[in-house]
Coordinates of N, CA and C in Angstrom, one line a residue:
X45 N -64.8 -26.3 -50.9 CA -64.2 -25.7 -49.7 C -64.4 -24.2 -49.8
X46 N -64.9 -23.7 -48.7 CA -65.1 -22.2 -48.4 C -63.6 -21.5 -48.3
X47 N -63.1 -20.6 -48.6 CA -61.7 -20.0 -48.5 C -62.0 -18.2 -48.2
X48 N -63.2 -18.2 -47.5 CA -63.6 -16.6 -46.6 C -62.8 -16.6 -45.6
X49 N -63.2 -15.1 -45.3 CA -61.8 -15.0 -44.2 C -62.1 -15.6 -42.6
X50 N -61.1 -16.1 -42.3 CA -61.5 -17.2 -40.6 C -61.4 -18.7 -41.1
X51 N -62.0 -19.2 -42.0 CA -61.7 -20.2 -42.5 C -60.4 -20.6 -42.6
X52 N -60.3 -22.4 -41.9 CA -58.9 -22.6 -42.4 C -58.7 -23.7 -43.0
X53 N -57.2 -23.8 -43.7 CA -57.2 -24.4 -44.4 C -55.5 -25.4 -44.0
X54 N -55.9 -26.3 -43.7 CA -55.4 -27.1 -42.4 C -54.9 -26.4 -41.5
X55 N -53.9 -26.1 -41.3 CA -53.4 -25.0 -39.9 C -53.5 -23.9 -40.1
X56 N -53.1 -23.4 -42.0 CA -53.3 -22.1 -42.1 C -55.2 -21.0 -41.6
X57 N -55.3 -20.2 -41.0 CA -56.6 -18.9 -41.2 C -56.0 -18.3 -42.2
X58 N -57.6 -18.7 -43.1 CA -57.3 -17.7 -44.5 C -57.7 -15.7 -43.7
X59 N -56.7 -15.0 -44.6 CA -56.6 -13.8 -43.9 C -58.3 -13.1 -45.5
X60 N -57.7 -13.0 -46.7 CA -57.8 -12.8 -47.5 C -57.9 -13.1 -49.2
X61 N -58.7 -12.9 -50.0 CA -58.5 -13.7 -51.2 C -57.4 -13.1 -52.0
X62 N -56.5 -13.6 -52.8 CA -55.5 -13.1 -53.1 C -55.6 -13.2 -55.3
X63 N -56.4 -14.5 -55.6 CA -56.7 -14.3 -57.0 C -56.7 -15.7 -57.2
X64 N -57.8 -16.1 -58.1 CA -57.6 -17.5 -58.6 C -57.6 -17.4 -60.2
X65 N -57.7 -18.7 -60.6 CA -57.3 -19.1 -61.6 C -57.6 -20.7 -62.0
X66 N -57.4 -21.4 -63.4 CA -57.2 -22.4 -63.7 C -57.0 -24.0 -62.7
X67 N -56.1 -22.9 -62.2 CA -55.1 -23.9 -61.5 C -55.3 -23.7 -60.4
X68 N -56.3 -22.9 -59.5 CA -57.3 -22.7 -58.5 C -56.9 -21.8 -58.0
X69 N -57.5 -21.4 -56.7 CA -57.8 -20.3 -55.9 C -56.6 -19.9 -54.6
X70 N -55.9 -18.7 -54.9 CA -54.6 -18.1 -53.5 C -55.3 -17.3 -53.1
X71 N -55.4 -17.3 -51.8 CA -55.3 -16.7 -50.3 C -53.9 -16.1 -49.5
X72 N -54.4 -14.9 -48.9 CA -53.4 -14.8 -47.8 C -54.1 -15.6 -46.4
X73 N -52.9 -16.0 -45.9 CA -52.8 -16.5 -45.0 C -52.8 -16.6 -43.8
X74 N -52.8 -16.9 -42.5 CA -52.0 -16.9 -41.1 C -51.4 -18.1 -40.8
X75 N -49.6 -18.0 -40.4 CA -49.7 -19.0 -40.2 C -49.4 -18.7 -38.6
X76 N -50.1 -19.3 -37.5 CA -49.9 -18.6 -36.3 C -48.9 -19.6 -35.3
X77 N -48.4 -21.1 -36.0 CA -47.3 -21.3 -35.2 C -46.1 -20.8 -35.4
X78 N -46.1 -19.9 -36.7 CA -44.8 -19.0 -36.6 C -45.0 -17.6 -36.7
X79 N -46.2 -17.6 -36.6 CA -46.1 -15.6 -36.5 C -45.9 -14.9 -37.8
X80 N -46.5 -16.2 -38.9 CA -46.0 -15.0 -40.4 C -47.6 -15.8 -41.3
X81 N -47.4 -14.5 -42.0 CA -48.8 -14.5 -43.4 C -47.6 -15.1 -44.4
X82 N -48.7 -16.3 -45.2 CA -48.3 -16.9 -46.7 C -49.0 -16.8 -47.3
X83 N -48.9 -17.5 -48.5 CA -50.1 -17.9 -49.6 C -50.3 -18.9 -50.0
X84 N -51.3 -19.7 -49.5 CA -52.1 -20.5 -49.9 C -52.8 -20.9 -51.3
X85 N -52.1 -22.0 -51.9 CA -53.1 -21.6 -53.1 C -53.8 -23.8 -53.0
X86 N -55.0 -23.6 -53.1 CA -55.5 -24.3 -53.2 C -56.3 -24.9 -54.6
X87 N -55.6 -26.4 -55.0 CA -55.9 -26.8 -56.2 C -57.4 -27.6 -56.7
X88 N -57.5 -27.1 -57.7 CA -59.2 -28.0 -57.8 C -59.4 -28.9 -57.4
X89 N -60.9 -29.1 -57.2 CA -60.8 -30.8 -56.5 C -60.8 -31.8 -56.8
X90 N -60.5 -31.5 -58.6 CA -60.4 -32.7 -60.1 C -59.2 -33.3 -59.7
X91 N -58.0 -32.4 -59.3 CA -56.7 -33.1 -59.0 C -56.7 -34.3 -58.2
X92 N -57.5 -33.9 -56.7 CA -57.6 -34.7 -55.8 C -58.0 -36.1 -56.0
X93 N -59.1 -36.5 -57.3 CA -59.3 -37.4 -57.8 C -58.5 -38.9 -58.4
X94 N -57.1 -37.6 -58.4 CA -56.3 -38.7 -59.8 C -55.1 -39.1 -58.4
X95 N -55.1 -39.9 -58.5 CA -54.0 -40.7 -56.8 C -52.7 -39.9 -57.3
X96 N -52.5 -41.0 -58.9 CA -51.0 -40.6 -59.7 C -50.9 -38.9 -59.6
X97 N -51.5 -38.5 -60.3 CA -51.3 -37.5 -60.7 C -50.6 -36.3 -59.3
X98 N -51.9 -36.9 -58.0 CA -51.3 -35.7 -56.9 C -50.1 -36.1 -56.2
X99 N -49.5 -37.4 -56.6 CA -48.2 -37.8 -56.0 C -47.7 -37.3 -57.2
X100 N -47.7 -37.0 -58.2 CA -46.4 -36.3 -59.0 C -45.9 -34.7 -58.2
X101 N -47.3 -34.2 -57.9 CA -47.1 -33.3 -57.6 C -46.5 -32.9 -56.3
X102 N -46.9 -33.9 -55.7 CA -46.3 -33.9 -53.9 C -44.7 -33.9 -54.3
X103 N -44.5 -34.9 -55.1 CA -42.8 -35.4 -55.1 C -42.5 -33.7 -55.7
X104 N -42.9 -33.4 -56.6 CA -42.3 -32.0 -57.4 C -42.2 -30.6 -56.6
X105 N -43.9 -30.4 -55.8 CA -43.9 -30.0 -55.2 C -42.4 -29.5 -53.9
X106 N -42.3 -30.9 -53.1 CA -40.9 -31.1 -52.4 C -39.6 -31.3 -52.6
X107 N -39.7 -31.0 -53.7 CA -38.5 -31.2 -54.7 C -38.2 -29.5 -54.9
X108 N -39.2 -29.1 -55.4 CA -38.8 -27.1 -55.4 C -38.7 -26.9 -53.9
X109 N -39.3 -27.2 -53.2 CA -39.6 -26.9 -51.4 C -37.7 -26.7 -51.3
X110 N -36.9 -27.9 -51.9 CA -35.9 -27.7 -51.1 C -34.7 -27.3 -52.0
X111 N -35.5 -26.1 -53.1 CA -34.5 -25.3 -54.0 C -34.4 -24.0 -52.5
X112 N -33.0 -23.5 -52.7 CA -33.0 -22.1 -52.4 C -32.0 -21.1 -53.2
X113 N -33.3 -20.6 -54.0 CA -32.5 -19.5 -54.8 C -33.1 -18.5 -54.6
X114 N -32.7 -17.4 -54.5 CA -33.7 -16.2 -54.6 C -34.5 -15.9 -55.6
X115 N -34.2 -16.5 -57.1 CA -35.5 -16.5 -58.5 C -36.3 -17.1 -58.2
X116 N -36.7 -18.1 -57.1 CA -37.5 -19.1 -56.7 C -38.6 -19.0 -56.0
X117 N -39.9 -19.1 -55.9 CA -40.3 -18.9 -55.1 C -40.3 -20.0 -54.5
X118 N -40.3 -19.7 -52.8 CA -39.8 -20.4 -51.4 C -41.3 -21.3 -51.5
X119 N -41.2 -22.4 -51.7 CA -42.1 -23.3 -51.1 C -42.4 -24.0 -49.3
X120 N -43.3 -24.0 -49.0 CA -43.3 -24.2 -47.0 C -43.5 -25.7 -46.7
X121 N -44.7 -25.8 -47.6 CA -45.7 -27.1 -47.2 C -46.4 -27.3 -48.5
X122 N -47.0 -28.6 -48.7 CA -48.0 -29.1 -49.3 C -49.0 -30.0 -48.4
X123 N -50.1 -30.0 -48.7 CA -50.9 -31.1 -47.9 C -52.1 -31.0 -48.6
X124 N -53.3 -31.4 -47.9 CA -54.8 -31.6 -48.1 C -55.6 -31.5 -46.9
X125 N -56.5 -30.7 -47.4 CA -58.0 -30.3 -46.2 C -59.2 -30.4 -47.3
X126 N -59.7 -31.2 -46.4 CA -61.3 -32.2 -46.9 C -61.2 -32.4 -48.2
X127 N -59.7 -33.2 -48.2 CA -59.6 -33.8 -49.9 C -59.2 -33.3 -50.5
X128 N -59.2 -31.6 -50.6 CA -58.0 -30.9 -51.5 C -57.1 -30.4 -51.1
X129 N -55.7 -30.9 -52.6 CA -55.0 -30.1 -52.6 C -54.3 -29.1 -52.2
X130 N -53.7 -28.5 -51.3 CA -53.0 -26.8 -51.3 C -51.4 -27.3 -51.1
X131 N -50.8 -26.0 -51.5 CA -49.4 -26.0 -51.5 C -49.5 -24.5 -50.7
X132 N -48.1 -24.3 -50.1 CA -47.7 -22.6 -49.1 C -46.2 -22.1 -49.3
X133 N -47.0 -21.1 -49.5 CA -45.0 -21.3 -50.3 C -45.3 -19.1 -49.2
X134 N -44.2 -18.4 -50.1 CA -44.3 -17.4 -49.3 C -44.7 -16.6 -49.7
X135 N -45.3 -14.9 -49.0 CA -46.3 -13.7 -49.5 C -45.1 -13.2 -50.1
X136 N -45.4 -13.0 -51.4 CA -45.1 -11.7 -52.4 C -45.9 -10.6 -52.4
X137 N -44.9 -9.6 -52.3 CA -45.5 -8.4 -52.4 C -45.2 -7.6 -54.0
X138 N -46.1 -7.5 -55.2 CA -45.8 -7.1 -56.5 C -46.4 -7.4 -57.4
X139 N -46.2 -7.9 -58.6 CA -47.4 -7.9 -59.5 C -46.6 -9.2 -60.4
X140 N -47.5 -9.7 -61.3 CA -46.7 -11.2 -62.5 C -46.3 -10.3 -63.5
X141 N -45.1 -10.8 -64.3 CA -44.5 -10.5 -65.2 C -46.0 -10.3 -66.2
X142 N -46.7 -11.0 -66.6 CA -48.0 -10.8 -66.8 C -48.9 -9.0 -67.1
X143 N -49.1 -9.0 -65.9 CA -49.6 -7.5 -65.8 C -48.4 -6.6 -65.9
X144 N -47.2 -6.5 -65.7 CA -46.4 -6.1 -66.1 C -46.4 -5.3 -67.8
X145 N -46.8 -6.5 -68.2 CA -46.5 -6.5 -69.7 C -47.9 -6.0 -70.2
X146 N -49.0 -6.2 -69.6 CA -50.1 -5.4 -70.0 C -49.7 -3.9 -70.4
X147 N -49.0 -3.1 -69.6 CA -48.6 -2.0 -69.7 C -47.7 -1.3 -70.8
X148 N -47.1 -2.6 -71.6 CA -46.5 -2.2 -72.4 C -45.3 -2.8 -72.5
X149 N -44.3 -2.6 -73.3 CA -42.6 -3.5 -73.4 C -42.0 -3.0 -73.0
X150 N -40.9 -3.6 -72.1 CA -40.2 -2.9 -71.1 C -39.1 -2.3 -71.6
X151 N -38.5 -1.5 -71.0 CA -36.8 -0.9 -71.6 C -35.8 -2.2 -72.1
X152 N -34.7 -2.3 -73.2 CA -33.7 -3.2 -72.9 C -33.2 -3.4 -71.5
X153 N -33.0 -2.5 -71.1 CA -31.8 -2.8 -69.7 C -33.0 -3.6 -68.8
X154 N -34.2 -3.2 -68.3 CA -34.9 -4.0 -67.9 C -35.5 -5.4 -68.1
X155 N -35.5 -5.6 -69.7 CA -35.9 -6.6 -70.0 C -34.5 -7.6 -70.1
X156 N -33.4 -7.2 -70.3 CA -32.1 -8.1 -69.7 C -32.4 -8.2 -68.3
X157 N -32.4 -7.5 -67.6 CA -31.9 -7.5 -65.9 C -33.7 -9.1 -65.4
X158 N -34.6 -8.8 -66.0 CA -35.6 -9.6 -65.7 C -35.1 -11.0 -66.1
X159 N -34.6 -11.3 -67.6 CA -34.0 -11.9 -68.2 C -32.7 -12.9 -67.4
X160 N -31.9 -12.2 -67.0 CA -30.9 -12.8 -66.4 C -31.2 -13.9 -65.4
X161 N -32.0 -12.8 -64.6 CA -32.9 -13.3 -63.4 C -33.7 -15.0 -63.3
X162 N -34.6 -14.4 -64.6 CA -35.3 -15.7 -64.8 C -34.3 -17.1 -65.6
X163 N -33.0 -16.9 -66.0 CA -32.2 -17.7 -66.2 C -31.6 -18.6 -64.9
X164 N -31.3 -17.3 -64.4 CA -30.5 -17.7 -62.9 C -31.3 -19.2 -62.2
X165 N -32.4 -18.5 -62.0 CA -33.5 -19.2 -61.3 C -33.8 -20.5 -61.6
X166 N -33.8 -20.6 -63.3 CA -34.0 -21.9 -63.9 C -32.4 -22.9 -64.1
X167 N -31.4 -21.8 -64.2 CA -30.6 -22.8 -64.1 C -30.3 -23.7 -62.6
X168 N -30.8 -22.9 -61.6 CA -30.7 -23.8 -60.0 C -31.2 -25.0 -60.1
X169 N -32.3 -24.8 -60.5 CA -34.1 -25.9 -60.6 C -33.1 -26.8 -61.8
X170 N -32.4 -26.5 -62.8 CA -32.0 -27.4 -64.0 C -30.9 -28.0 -62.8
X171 N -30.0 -27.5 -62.3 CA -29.0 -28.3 -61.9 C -29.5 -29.2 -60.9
X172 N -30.4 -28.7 -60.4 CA -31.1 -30.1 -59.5 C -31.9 -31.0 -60.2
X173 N -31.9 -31.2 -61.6 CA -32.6 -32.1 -62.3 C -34.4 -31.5 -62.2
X174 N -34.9 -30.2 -62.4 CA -36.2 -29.9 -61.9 C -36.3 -29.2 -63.6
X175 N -37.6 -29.5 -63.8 CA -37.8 -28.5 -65.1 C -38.4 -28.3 -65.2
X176 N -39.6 -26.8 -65.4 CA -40.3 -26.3 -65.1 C -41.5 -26.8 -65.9
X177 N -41.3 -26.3 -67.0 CA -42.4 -26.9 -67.9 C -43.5 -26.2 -68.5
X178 N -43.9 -24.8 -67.6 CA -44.6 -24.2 -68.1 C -44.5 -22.5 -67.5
X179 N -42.6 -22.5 -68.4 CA -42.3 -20.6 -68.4 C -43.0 -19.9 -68.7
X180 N -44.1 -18.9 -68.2 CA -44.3 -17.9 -69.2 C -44.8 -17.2 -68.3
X181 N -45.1 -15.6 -68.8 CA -45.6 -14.1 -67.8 C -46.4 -14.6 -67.1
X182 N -47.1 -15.4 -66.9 CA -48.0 -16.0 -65.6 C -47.6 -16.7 -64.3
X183 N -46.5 -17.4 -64.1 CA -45.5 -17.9 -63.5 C -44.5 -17.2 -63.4
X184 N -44.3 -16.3 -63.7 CA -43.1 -14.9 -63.3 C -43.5 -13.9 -62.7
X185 N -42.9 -13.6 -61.2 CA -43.4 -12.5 -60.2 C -42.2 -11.8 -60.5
X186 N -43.1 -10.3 -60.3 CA -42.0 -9.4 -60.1 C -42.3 -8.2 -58.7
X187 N -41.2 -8.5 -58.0 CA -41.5 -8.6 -56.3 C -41.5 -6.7 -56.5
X188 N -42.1 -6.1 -55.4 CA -41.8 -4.8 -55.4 C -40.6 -4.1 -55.7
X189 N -39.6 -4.8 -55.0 CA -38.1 -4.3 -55.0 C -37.2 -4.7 -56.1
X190 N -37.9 -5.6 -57.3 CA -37.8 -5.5 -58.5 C -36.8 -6.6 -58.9
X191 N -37.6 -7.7 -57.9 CA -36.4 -9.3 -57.6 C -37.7 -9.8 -58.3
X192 N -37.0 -11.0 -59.2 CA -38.0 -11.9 -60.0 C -37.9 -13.3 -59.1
X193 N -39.4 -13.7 -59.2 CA -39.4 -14.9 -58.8 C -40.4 -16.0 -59.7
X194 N -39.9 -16.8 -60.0 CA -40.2 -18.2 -60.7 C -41.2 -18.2 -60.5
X195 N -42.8 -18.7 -60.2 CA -43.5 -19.7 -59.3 C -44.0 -21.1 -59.8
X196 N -44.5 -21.8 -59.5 CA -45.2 -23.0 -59.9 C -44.3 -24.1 -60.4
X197 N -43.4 -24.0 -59.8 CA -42.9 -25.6 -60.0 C -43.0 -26.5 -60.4
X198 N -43.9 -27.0 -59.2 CA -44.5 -28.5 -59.0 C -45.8 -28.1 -59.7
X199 N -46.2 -27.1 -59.5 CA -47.6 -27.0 -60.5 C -47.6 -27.3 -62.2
X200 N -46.8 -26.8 -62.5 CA -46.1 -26.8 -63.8 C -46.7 -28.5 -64.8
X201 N -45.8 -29.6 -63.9 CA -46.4 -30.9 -64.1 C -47.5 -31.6 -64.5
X202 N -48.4 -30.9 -63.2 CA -49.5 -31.0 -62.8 C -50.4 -30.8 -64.0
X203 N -50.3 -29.4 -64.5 CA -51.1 -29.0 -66.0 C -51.2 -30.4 -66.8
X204 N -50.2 -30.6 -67.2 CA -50.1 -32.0 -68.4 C -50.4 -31.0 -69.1
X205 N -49.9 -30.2 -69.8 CA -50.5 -29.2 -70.9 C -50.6 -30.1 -71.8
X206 N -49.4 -30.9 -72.3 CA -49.3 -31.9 -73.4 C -50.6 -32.6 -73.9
X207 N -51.3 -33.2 -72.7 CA -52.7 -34.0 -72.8 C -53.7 -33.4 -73.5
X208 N -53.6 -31.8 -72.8 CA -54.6 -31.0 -73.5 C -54.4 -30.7 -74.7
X209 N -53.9 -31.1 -75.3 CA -53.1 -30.7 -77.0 C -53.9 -31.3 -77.7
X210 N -53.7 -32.5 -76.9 CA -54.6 -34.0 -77.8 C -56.1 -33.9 -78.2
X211 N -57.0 -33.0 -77.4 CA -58.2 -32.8 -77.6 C -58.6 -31.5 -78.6
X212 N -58.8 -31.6 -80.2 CA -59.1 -30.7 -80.3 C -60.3 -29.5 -80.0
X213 N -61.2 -30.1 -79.1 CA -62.0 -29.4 -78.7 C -61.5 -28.5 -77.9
X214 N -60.7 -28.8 -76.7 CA -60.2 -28.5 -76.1 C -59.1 -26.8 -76.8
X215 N -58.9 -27.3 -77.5 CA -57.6 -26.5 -78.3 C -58.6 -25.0 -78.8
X216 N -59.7 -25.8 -79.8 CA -60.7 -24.5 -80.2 C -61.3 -23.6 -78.7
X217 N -61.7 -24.2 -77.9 CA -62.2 -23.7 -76.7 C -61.1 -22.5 -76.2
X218 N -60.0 -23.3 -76.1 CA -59.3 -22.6 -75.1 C -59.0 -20.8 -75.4
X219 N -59.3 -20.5 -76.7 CA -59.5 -19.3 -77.5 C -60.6 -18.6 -77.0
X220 N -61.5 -19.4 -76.1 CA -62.1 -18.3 -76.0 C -63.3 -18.2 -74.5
X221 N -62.2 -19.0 -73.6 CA -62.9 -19.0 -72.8 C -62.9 -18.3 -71.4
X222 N -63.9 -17.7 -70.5 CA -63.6 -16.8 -69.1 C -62.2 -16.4 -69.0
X223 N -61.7 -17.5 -68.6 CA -60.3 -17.2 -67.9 C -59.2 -17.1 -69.3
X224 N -59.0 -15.9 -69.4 CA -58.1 -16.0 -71.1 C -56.5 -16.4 -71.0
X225 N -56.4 -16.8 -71.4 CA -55.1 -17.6 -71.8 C -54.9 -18.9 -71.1
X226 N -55.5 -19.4 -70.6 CA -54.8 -20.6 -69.5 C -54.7 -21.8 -70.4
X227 N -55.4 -21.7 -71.3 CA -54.5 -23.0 -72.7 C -53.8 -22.4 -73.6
X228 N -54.2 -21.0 -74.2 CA -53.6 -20.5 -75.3 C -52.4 -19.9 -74.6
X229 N -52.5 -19.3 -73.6 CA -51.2 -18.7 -73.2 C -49.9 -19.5 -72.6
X230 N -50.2 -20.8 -72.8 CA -49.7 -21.7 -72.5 C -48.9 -21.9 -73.7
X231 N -50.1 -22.4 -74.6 CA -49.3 -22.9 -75.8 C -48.6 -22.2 -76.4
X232 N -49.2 -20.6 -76.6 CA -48.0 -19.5 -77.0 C -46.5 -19.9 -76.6
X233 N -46.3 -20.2 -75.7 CA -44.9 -20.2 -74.7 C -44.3 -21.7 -75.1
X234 N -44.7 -22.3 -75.5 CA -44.7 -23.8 -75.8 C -43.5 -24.4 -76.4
X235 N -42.8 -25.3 -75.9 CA -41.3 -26.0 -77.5 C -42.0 -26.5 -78.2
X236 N -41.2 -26.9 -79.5 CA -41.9 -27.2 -80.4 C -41.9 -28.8 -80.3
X237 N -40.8 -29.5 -79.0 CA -41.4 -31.1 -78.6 C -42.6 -30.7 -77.8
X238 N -42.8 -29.9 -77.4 CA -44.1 -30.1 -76.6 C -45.3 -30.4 -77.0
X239 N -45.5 -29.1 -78.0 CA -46.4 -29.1 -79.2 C -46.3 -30.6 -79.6
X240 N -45.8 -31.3 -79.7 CA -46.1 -32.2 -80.4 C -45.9 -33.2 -79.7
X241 N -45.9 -33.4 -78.4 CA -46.2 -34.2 -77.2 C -45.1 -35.1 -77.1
X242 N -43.8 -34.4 -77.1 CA -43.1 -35.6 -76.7 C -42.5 -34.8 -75.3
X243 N -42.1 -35.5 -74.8 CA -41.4 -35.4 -73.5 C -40.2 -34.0 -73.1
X244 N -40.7 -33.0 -72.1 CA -40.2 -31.5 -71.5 C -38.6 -31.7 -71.2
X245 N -37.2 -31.7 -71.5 CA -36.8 -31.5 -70.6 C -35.8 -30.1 -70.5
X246 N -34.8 -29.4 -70.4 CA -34.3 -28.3 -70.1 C -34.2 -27.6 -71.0
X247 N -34.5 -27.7 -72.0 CA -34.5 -27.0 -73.3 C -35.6 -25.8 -73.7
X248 N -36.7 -27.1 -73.2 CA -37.8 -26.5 -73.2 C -37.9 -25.3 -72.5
X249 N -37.2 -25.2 -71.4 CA -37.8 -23.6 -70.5 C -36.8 -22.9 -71.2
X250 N -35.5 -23.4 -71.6 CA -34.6 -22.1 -72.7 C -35.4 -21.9 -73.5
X251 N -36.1 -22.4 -74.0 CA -37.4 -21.9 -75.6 C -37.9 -20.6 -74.9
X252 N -38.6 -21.1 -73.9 CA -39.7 -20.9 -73.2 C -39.2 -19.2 -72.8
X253 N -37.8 -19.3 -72.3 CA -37.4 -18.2 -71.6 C -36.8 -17.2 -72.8
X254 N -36.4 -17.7 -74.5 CA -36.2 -16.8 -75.0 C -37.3 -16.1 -75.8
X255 N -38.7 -16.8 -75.9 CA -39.7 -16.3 -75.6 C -40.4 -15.1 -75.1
X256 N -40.1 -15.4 -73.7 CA -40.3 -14.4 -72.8 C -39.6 -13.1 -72.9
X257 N -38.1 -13.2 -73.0 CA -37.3 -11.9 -73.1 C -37.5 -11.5 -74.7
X258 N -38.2 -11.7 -75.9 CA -38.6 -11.1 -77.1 C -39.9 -10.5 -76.9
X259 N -40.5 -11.1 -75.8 CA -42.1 -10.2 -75.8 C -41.7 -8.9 -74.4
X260 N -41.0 -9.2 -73.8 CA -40.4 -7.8 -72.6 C -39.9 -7.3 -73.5
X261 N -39.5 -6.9 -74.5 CA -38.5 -6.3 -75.4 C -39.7 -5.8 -76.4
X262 N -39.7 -6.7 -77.8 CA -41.2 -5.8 -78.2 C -42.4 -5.7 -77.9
X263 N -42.9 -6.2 -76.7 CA -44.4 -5.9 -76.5 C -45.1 -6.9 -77.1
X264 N -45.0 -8.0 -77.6 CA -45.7 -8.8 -78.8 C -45.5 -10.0 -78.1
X265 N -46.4 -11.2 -78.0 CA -46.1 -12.9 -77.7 C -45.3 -13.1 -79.4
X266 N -44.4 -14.0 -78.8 CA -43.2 -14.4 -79.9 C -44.2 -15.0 -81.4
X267 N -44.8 -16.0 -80.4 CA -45.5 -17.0 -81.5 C -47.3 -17.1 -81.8
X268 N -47.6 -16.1 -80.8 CA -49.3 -16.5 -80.8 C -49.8 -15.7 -82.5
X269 N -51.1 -16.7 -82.6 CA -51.6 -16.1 -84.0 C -53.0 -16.4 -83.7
X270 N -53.7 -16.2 -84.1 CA -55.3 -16.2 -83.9 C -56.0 -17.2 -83.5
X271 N -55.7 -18.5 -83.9 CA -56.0 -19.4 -83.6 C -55.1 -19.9 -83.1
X272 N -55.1 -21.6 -81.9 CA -54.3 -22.0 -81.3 C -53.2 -23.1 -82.3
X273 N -54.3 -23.3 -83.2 CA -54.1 -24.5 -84.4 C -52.8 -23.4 -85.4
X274 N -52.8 -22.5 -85.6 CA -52.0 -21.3 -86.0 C -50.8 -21.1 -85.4
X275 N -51.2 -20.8 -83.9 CA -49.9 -20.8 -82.8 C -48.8 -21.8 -83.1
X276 N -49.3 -22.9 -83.0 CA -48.5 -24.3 -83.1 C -47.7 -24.2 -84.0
X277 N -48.3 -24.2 -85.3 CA -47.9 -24.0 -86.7 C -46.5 -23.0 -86.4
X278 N -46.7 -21.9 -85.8 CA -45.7 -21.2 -85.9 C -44.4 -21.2 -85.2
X279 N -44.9 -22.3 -84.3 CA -43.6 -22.7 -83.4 C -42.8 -23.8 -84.0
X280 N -43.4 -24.4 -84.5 CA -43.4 -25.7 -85.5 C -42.0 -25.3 -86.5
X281 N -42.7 -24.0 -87.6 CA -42.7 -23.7 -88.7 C -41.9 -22.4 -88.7
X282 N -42.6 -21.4 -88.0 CA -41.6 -19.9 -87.8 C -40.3 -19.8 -87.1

């Protein structure tokens, strides 16, 4: 599917490319029966393939759709145009906790106030029985006006990071390929049931999230080590 600008993508006109990734390609948007720009993020078209797998995501998908927290990002719609995937959730304006941390480790008082935030947000999604499954600076926006927002929900699922564990080819690769981190930086962030494939549930994003607030604080991923086969080890073991 083309995602240039005029192109649409079921009702939305793509306005603009906004950044892709793994987990595919966001656009700004038009949406012109209500007079507002979103973002479009349209998923590979390997997803589209698997029937199970895009109904997990549909259900998850509208399952966040009808969280409303402010740590959240607002989900609109999900559907499909010529077979794939997209989800619309709303335009942020700011940058991922991610590039954030490229820059360096944040103040304490910052790295609590982010912290809280990202608590807040997941305990909503926990009380609704929702669990994220894949916390880490890639999935954390941090809005201009310095409001954190969740993203990827229903995407979260979708990964099956777990599956990918299983393949060690997979596992060597993932060290070192185009798009950097989208297995290792995953695993970095990982429980230690994960790692070892058993079943996510609320605990996991507490790992996940005290993780996160030791690398905002010293600048360092908690558990990554050179290899992925290392990483594990350390979550495991350290």
């Amino acid at each position: 599917m083309s995602l240039t600008a005029g192109t649409r993508v079921g009702p939305f006109e793509v306005v603009a490319p906004i950044g892709a990734g793994g987990m595919g390609e966001v656009v700004r948007a038009r949406d012109a029966r209500l007079g507002r720009d979103v973002a479009v993020k349209v998923l590979p078209a390997l997803f589209a393939s698997d029937v199970d797998r895009l109904r997990r995501f549909e259900q998850e998908a509208r399952a966040a759709a009808a969280l409303n927290h402010p740590n959240i990002l607002v989900v609109y719609d999900v559907g499909a145009a010529e077979g794939v995937p997209y989800v619309v959730s709303e335009l942020l304006e700011g940058e991922t906790l991610r590039q954030t941390l490229e820059r360096g480790a944040l103040t304490p008082r910052k790295a609590i106030d982010y912290g809280v935030q990202i608590a807040s947000g997941l305990a909503a999604a926990h009380d609704k029985g929702i669990v994220h499954r894949d916390v880490k600076p890639e999935n954390v926006f941090i809005t201009s006006d310095e409001r954190v927002k969740i993203l990827d929900f229903g995407l979260a699922k979708l990964t099956q990071v777990e599956a990918a564990l299983s393949s060690a080819s997979m596992m060597v690769t993932g060290m070192r390929q185009t798009s950097p981190g989208m297995l290792m930086g995953t695993v970095a962030y990982m429980s230690p049931e994960q790692v070892r494939g058993a079943p996510a549930d609320t605990r996991s994003d507490i790992f996940a999230l005290g993780a996160l607030i030791y690398e905002m604080i010293t600048g360092r991923v908690a558990f990554q080590r050179e290899t992925t086969a290392e990483t594990v080890t350390a979550i495991l073991r350290d």
